[in-house]
């Protein structure tokens, strides 16, 4: 099998599992317990927190462990908006993950916030000039994803952050898809809050982090025992935190890694566009995740292409895993102006460092065969 759905999830890395194992077995304590078993768990959690802080360029006290990307996004958006609103205006984009869009929708429905969507070009890019134009004295939060999960487009986050900083408006970015692939951190990006999810990086599902500057007020979503400095009550997932810290350390961005994966991605992109003339790439060609190739195949159905590819041992997706199973066209592609009947022909390949040139060649050949078979069945 050639697994090309790494944007949906990744296998847990051996080193991650090995780092976690002691904290699931012998060293199983509750970090809040006042005895040696608890204190040992607290030390492990503190070590994981420091490691995550150094990967995300913040202080250990600015790391909040969560149950994943969805919770980190919810906590950042609702937590910042409800803590100290300058007003009730939030700037975002229509191509965010559902965790962001639904959090904004909640604030709109239950707390009278006004959600404004930034214009996008047809590759999904935000122009910082529009952010400058649309920031208002009552803007409480700007939330723009670092890289899109469906089309791989990477936003000019650092440029936008200069504008939000000058305006004194908190800026959150969902970096769930870019972590491990792009340089990121509170300092590098200049943002106030970053969401990351473990299972996209070789850590298990159910662990994530929100890194957030101390200066930004945050209302908790979960109330209880006051763990995570009162920001996120609930007994900490020590093993998960250790796993996430290990995965972040192992998957740290490197120019060589990015160049190697981007080269294989380009073989897929150029090859597919050459063998299926009516196909087009979705998202930006230049400002794109190194691991991401996504297309529309007009005249087919994305689900049918997936089935054909799976018969040949290639596992990929028709877009977001969260929308999987739904026949609705992707909100991301619709926001880019792609007609619904074309948006339903989308197929996404997301690579990792183990994807080879031979895999890329096989993908191109199988896509050509799959699309030709579907066209001949339809005629
Ligand atoms: N944000 C983005 C961009 C994602 O791609 C995902 C998951 O696909 C999430 C948030 C949600 O992360 P999790 O699955 O950890 O809740």
Short mmCIF file of C-alpha atoms and ligand atoms in Angstrom, two decimals:
data_model
loop_
_atom_site.label_atom_id
_atom_site.label_comp_id
_atom_site.label_asym_id
_atom_site.label_seq_id
_atom_site.Cartn_x
_atom_site.Cartn_y
_atom_site.Cartn_z
CA UNK A 1 0.00 0.00 0.00
CA UNK A 2 1.12 3.54 -0.72
CA UNK A 3 -0.35 5.72 2.03
CA UNK A 4 -0.82 9.28 0.82
CA UNK A 5 -3.30 10.59 3.35
CA UNK A 6 -0.88 11.99 5.90
CA UNK A 7 -2.92 15.19 6.23
CA UNK A 8 -5.71 13.03 7.68
CA UNK A 9 -3.46 11.25 10.14
CA UNK A 10 -0.04 9.63 10.53
CA UNK A 11 1.15 6.44 12.19
CA UNK A 12 2.67 6.81 15.65
CA UNK A 13 6.46 6.86 15.34
CA UNK A 14 8.37 4.13 17.12
CA UNK A 15 10.47 6.66 19.09
CA UNK A 16 7.27 8.38 20.18
CA UNK A 17 5.71 5.15 21.39
CA UNK A 18 8.92 4.22 23.21
CA UNK A 19 9.01 7.62 24.91
CA UNK A 20 5.36 7.24 25.94
CA UNK A 21 5.47 3.64 27.13
CA UNK A 22 6.91 4.25 30.64
CA UNK A 23 4.21 6.87 31.29
CA UNK A 24 1.46 4.41 30.39
CA UNK A 25 2.88 1.66 32.59
CA UNK A 26 5.33 1.98 35.53
CA UNK A 27 5.37 5.77 35.69
CA UNK A 28 1.60 6.10 35.53
CA UNK A 29 0.98 8.73 38.21
CA UNK A 30 -1.39 11.65 38.32
CA UNK A 31 0.76 14.82 38.16
CA UNK A 32 -1.42 16.45 40.84
CA UNK A 33 -0.75 13.70 43.42
CA UNK A 34 1.55 14.63 46.32
CA UNK A 35 3.62 11.48 46.43
CA UNK A 36 6.58 10.10 44.53
CA UNK A 37 4.45 8.45 41.81
CA UNK A 38 2.60 11.72 41.16
CA UNK A 39 5.74 13.82 41.36
CA UNK A 40 7.45 11.63 38.82
CA UNK A 41 4.53 12.15 36.40
CA UNK A 42 4.67 15.90 37.09
CA UNK A 43 8.38 15.92 36.20
CA UNK A 44 7.66 14.08 32.93
CA UNK A 45 4.91 16.57 32.11
CA UNK A 46 7.20 19.50 32.88
CA UNK A 47 9.88 18.02 30.60
CA UNK A 48 7.36 17.62 27.78
CA UNK A 49 6.14 21.18 28.33
CA UNK A 50 9.68 22.59 28.08
CA UNK A 51 10.38 20.62 24.91
CA UNK A 52 7.14 21.81 23.28
CA UNK A 53 7.91 25.37 24.40
CA UNK A 54 11.31 25.28 22.74
CA UNK A 55 9.80 23.85 19.50
CA UNK A 56 7.07 26.51 19.48
CA UNK A 57 9.37 29.33 20.65
CA UNK A 58 7.53 30.26 23.79
CA UNK A 59 7.82 29.90 27.56
CA UNK A 60 6.83 26.63 29.20
CA UNK A 61 4.11 28.59 30.99
CA UNK A 62 2.64 29.48 27.59
CA UNK A 63 2.02 25.82 26.61
CA UNK A 64 -1.48 24.41 27.18
CA UNK A 65 -1.89 20.71 26.43
CA UNK A 66 -5.28 19.88 24.89
CA UNK A 67 -6.96 16.85 23.34
CA UNK A 68 -6.01 17.87 19.77
CA UNK A 69 -6.28 20.47 17.05
CA UNK A 70 -10.03 20.89 17.36
CA UNK A 71 -9.83 21.67 21.05
CA UNK A 72 -6.85 24.01 20.59
CA UNK A 73 -8.75 25.98 17.94
CA UNK A 74 -11.90 26.12 20.09
CA UNK A 75 -9.93 27.24 23.14
CA UNK A 76 -8.01 29.92 21.24
CA UNK A 77 -11.02 31.38 19.47
CA UNK A 78 -13.71 31.19 22.12
CA UNK A 79 -11.22 31.70 24.93
CA UNK A 80 -9.69 34.89 23.50
CA UNK A 81 -13.01 36.28 22.26
CA UNK A 82 -14.79 35.77 25.57
CA UNK A 83 -11.95 36.83 27.88
CA UNK A 84 -11.40 40.45 27.06
CA UNK A 85 -13.28 41.53 23.99
CA UNK A 86 -12.20 44.88 22.51
CA UNK A 87 -15.40 44.52 20.59
CA UNK A 88 -17.28 41.78 18.82
CA UNK A 89 -15.56 41.64 15.44
CA UNK A 90 -13.52 38.60 14.29
CA UNK A 91 -11.58 38.42 11.04
CA UNK A 92 -10.99 35.02 9.48
CA UNK A 93 -11.24 33.20 6.13
CA UNK A 94 -13.90 30.98 4.62
CA UNK A 95 -11.36 28.17 4.07
CA UNK A 96 -10.51 27.50 7.71
CA UNK A 97 -10.97 24.06 9.22
CA UNK A 98 -14.43 23.37 10.67
CA UNK A 99 -12.96 23.65 14.18
CA UNK A 100 -12.33 27.35 13.48
CA UNK A 101 -15.45 28.06 11.42
CA UNK A 102 -17.79 26.38 13.91
CA UNK A 103 -16.14 28.14 16.87
CA UNK A 104 -16.69 31.47 15.10
CA UNK A 105 -20.25 30.48 14.29
CA UNK A 106 -20.87 29.68 17.95
CA UNK A 107 -19.61 33.14 18.97
CA UNK A 108 -21.83 34.69 16.35
CA UNK A 109 -24.97 32.77 17.40
CA UNK A 110 -24.61 32.88 21.16
CA UNK A 111 -22.47 35.96 21.88
CA UNK A 112 -23.39 38.42 19.13
CA UNK A 113 -19.99 38.42 17.45
CA UNK A 114 -19.69 39.56 13.86
CA UNK A 115 -17.56 37.25 11.74
CA UNK A 116 -15.97 38.81 8.68
CA UNK A 117 -14.31 36.70 5.97
CA UNK A 118 -11.22 38.05 4.27
CA UNK A 119 -11.15 38.02 0.46
CA UNK A 120 -9.06 35.21 -1.08
CA UNK A 121 -7.49 34.87 -4.48
CA UNK A 122 -8.26 31.77 -6.53
CA UNK A 123 -5.42 29.86 -4.90
CA UNK A 124 -6.80 30.60 -1.44
CA UNK A 125 -4.23 33.24 -0.50
CA UNK A 126 -5.02 36.15 1.80
CA UNK A 127 -3.57 39.52 0.83
CA UNK A 128 -2.18 41.28 3.94
CA UNK A 129 -3.39 44.56 2.44
CA UNK A 130 -6.96 43.32 2.99
CA UNK A 131 -6.18 42.52 6.62
CA UNK A 132 -4.90 46.09 7.13
CA UNK A 133 -8.05 47.43 5.45
CA UNK A 134 -10.49 45.31 7.45
CA UNK A 135 -8.96 45.56 10.94
CA UNK A 136 -11.21 47.74 13.12
CA UNK A 137 -10.96 49.29 16.57
CA UNK A 138 -13.49 46.67 17.74
CA UNK A 139 -11.64 43.68 16.19
CA UNK A 140 -11.14 41.20 19.00
CA UNK A 141 -9.34 38.44 17.16
CA UNK A 142 -7.82 37.53 13.80
CA UNK A 143 -7.64 33.79 13.09
CA UNK A 144 -6.07 32.56 9.85
CA UNK A 145 -4.69 29.07 9.28
CA UNK A 146 -1.00 28.66 8.47
CA UNK A 147 -1.55 25.99 5.79
CA UNK A 148 -4.80 24.67 4.42
CA UNK A 149 -5.58 20.98 4.88
CA UNK A 150 -7.43 20.57 1.57
CA UNK A 151 -5.42 22.68 -0.88
CA UNK A 152 -2.05 23.04 0.87
CA UNK A 153 -1.89 26.82 0.43
CA UNK A 154 0.44 28.50 2.93
CA UNK A 155 -0.61 31.95 4.14
CA UNK A 156 1.74 34.93 4.68
CA UNK A 157 1.27 34.67 8.44
CA UNK A 158 4.38 36.63 9.50
CA UNK A 159 3.40 39.58 7.30
CA UNK A 160 -0.14 39.59 8.65
CA UNK A 161 1.20 39.33 12.21
CA UNK A 162 3.08 42.62 11.79
CA UNK A 163 -0.26 44.30 11.07
CA UNK A 164 -2.16 42.71 13.94
CA UNK A 165 0.67 43.50 16.35
CA UNK A 166 0.68 47.15 15.31
CA UNK A 167 -3.09 47.24 15.82
CA UNK A 168 -2.88 45.43 19.17
CA UNK A 169 -5.23 42.65 18.02
CA UNK A 170 -4.57 39.04 19.09
CA UNK A 171 -3.71 36.78 16.14
CA UNK A 172 -4.26 33.01 16.26
CA UNK A 173 -3.08 30.59 13.60
CA UNK A 174 -4.09 26.97 13.13
CA UNK A 175 -0.76 25.29 12.35
CA UNK A 176 -2.11 21.73 12.49
CA UNK A 177 -1.04 21.01 8.90
CA UNK A 178 2.19 23.00 8.80
CA UNK A 179 3.82 21.71 12.00
CA UNK A 180 6.83 19.62 11.05
CA UNK A 181 6.87 20.99 7.50
CA UNK A 182 7.30 24.73 7.89
CA UNK A 183 9.24 26.87 10.33
CA UNK A 184 6.85 27.92 13.00
CA UNK A 185 6.73 29.23 16.49
CA UNK A 186 5.32 32.25 18.27
CA UNK A 187 8.52 34.19 17.50
CA UNK A 188 9.07 33.10 13.89
CA UNK A 189 5.48 33.74 12.89
CA UNK A 190 4.97 36.69 15.23
CA UNK A 191 1.52 35.42 16.22
CA UNK A 192 -0.06 35.32 19.67
CA UNK A 193 -1.42 31.77 19.58
CA UNK A 194 -0.70 28.59 17.61
CA UNK A 195 -2.70 25.33 17.48
CA UNK A 196 -0.90 22.03 16.83
CA UNK A 197 -2.22 18.45 16.80
CA UNK A 198 -0.19 15.34 17.68
CA UNK A 199 -1.66 12.85 15.24
CA UNK A 200 -0.56 14.79 12.16
CA UNK A 201 3.06 14.50 13.34
CA UNK A 202 3.59 10.91 14.40
CA UNK A 203 2.11 11.24 17.91
CA UNK A 204 -1.20 9.60 18.86
CA UNK A 205 -4.68 10.99 18.33
CA UNK A 206 -6.11 12.87 21.30
CA UNK A 207 -3.19 15.13 22.19
CA UNK A 208 -2.59 18.67 20.99
CA UNK A 209 -1.27 21.96 22.16
CA UNK A 210 -2.24 25.59 22.20
CA UNK A 211 0.79 27.85 22.61
CA UNK A 212 -0.42 31.27 23.66
CA UNK A 213 1.37 34.38 24.85
CA UNK A 214 0.86 35.13 28.53
CA UNK A 215 -0.20 38.67 27.69
CA UNK A 216 -3.30 37.39 25.88
CA UNK A 217 -6.26 36.87 28.24
CA UNK A 218 -7.97 33.49 27.84
CA UNK A 219 -11.29 32.28 29.20
CA UNK A 220 -11.19 28.50 29.85
CA UNK A 221 -13.64 26.16 28.13
CA UNK A 222 -13.22 23.32 30.62
CA UNK A 223 -13.76 24.08 34.29
CA UNK A 224 -12.68 21.78 37.08
CA UNK A 225 -9.49 21.07 38.96
CA UNK A 226 -7.56 24.00 37.49
CA UNK A 227 -4.88 22.02 35.63
CA UNK A 228 -2.85 23.76 32.89
CA UNK A 229 -2.75 26.91 35.04
CA UNK A 230 -6.52 27.03 35.08
CA UNK A 231 -6.76 27.19 31.29
CA UNK A 232 -7.78 23.57 30.75
CA UNK A 233 -9.02 21.51 33.66
CA UNK A 234 -8.79 17.73 33.55
CA UNK A 235 -6.14 15.22 34.58
CA UNK A 236 -3.28 15.70 32.16
CA UNK A 237 -2.52 13.20 29.40
CA UNK A 238 1.11 12.80 30.49
CA UNK A 239 1.99 10.05 28.02
CA UNK A 240 0.33 12.00 25.20
CA UNK A 241 2.24 15.16 26.15
CA UNK A 242 5.52 13.23 26.18
CA UNK A 243 4.58 11.72 22.79
CA UNK A 244 3.75 15.10 21.29
CA UNK A 245 6.98 16.62 22.59
CA UNK A 246 8.98 13.72 21.13
CA UNK A 247 7.16 13.93 17.78
CA UNK A 248 7.71 17.69 17.55
CA UNK A 249 11.43 17.25 18.26
CA UNK A 250 11.73 14.49 15.63
CA UNK A 251 9.73 16.25 12.94
CA UNK A 252 11.33 19.65 13.25
CA UNK A 253 11.41 21.51 9.96
CA UNK A 254 14.64 21.15 7.97
CA UNK A 255 15.40 22.62 4.57
CA UNK A 256 16.77 19.30 3.28
CA UNK A 257 13.68 17.37 4.35
CA UNK A 258 11.37 19.95 2.81
CA UNK A 259 13.31 20.04 -0.46
CA UNK A 260 13.34 16.24 -0.73
CA UNK A 261 9.58 15.88 -0.16
CA UNK A 262 8.74 18.88 -2.36
CA UNK A 263 10.70 17.25 -5.20
CA UNK A 264 8.54 14.09 -4.99
CA UNK A 265 5.39 16.23 -4.65
CA UNK A 266 6.35 18.05 -7.86
CA UNK A 267 6.75 14.74 -9.69
CA UNK A 268 3.16 13.95 -8.68
CA UNK A 269 1.86 17.41 -9.62
CA UNK A 270 3.63 17.68 -12.97
CA UNK A 271 2.97 14.04 -13.82
CA UNK A 272 -0.76 14.14 -13.04
CA UNK A 273 -1.27 17.41 -14.93
CA UNK A 274 0.55 15.91 -17.91
CA UNK A 275 -1.40 12.63 -18.05
CA UNK A 276 -4.84 14.11 -17.32
CA UNK A 277 -5.01 17.26 -19.47
CA UNK A 278 -8.37 18.43 -18.05
CA UNK A 279 -7.12 18.14 -14.43
CA UNK A 280 -6.08 21.22 -12.50
CA UNK A 281 -4.14 21.80 -9.29
CA UNK A 282 -6.14 23.32 -6.44
CA UNK A 283 -4.41 25.84 -4.18
CA UNK A 284 -1.23 27.77 -4.75
CA UNK A 285 1.59 26.31 -6.81
CA UNK A 286 4.30 28.41 -5.13
CA UNK A 287 3.06 28.99 -1.61
CA UNK A 288 2.28 25.37 -0.85
CA UNK A 289 3.03 22.69 1.74
CA UNK A 290 5.94 20.53 0.52
CA UNK A 291 3.88 17.41 1.17
CA UNK A 292 0.65 18.39 -0.55
CA UNK A 293 -0.73 17.77 -4.05
CA UNK A 294 -4.45 18.30 -4.67
CA UNK A 295 -6.40 18.26 -7.89
CA UNK A 296 -9.82 18.41 -9.48
CA UNK A 297 -10.59 15.93 -12.24
CA UNK A 298 -13.56 17.48 -14.07
CA UNK A 299 -15.93 14.94 -15.58
CA UNK A 300 -15.26 12.31 -12.85
CA UNK A 301 -16.25 11.96 -9.22
CA UNK A 302 -13.53 12.31 -6.59
CA UNK A 303 -14.92 9.35 -4.64
CA UNK A 304 -14.84 7.15 -7.78
CA UNK A 305 -11.20 8.12 -8.46
CA UNK A 306 -10.36 7.24 -4.85
CA UNK A 307 -11.96 3.81 -5.19
CA UNK A 308 -10.07 3.12 -8.41
CA UNK A 309 -6.79 4.20 -6.80
CA UNK A 310 -7.45 2.11 -3.71
CA UNK A 311 -7.95 -0.95 -5.91
CA UNK A 312 -4.37 -0.33 -7.04
CA UNK A 313 -3.08 0.06 -3.48
CA UNK A 314 -2.97 3.86 -3.34
CA UNK A 315 -4.71 5.41 -0.35
CA UNK A 316 -5.52 9.10 -0.55
CA UNK A 317 -8.55 11.29 0.08
CA UNK A 318 -11.13 13.46 -1.60
CA UNK A 319 -10.33 16.41 0.66
CA UNK A 320 -10.71 16.90 4.37
CA UNK A 321 -11.01 13.71 6.44
CA UNK A 322 -13.54 15.58 8.56
CA UNK A 323 -15.86 15.97 5.56
CA UNK A 324 -15.31 12.35 4.50
CA UNK A 325 -18.53 10.48 4.04
CA UNK A 326 -20.35 13.67 3.16
CA UNK A 327 -21.40 14.18 -0.46
CA UNK A 328 -21.39 17.94 -0.03
CA UNK A 329 -18.76 19.74 -2.05
CA UNK A 330 -15.88 21.08 0.02
CA UNK A 331 -16.48 24.52 1.56
CA UNK A 332 -12.85 25.31 0.74
CA UNK A 333 -13.20 24.70 -3.00
CA UNK A 334 -16.54 26.49 -3.12
CA UNK A 335 -14.95 29.52 -1.41
CA UNK A 336 -12.34 29.56 -4.19
CA UNK A 337 -15.10 29.88 -6.78
CA UNK A 338 -14.91 26.29 -8.03
CA UNK A 339 -18.39 25.16 -9.21
CA UNK A 340 -19.96 22.48 -6.96
CA UNK A 341 -20.00 19.85 -9.75
CA UNK A 342 -16.23 20.31 -10.19
CA UNK A 343 -15.52 20.58 -6.43
CA UNK A 344 -16.87 17.04 -6.00
CA UNK A 345 -14.12 15.74 -8.32
CA UNK A 346 -11.33 16.70 -5.85
CA UNK A 347 -8.58 14.28 -4.86
CA UNK A 348 -5.78 15.04 -2.38
CA UNK A 349 -2.41 13.28 -2.02
CA UNK A 350 -0.45 14.11 1.13
CA UNK A 351 3.07 12.70 1.28
CA UNK A 352 5.56 12.10 4.04
CA UNK A 353 9.29 11.62 4.21
CA UNK A 354 8.98 7.95 3.27
CA UNK A 355 7.24 8.62 -0.06
CA UNK A 356 9.61 7.65 -2.87
CA UNK A 357 10.08 8.70 -6.48
CA UNK A 358 8.83 5.24 -7.47
CA UNK A 359 5.65 5.83 -5.41
CA UNK A 360 5.14 9.14 -7.23
CA UNK A 361 5.53 7.41 -10.60
CA UNK A 362 2.99 4.78 -9.60
CA UNK A 363 0.53 7.44 -8.48
CA UNK A 364 0.78 9.23 -11.81
CA UNK A 365 0.28 5.99 -13.78
CA UNK A 366 -2.65 4.89 -11.62
CA UNK A 367 -4.34 8.30 -11.80
CA UNK A 368 -4.08 8.20 -15.60
CA UNK A 369 -5.60 4.70 -15.62
CA UNK A 370 -8.33 5.56 -13.10
CA UNK A 371 -9.50 8.70 -14.89
CA UNK A 372 -9.44 6.96 -18.29
CA UNK A 373 -11.46 4.02 -16.89
CA UNK A 374 -14.05 6.38 -15.39
CA UNK A 375 -14.37 8.37 -18.62
CA UNK A 376 -14.80 5.21 -20.68
CA UNK A 377 -17.44 3.86 -18.26
CA UNK A 378 -19.30 7.18 -18.45
CA UNK A 379 -19.32 7.31 -22.27
N1 LIG B 1 -7.13 22.13 11.84
C1 LIG B 1 -6.73 21.60 10.69
C2 LIG B 1 -6.14 22.49 9.63
C3 LIG B 1 -6.84 20.23 10.45
O1 LIG B 1 -6.43 19.72 9.28
C4 LIG B 1 -7.39 19.41 11.48
C5 LIG B 1 -7.57 17.95 11.26
O2 LIG B 1 -7.62 17.49 10.16
C6 LIG B 1 -7.79 20.01 12.67
C7 LIG B 1 -7.65 21.37 12.83
C8 LIG B 1 -8.37 19.20 13.80
O3 LIG B 1 -7.36 18.51 14.46
P1 LIG B 1 -7.73 17.20 15.37
O4 LIG B 1 -8.04 16.10 14.43
O5 LIG B 1 -6.49 16.97 16.16
O6 LIG B 1 -8.88 17.59 16.22
#
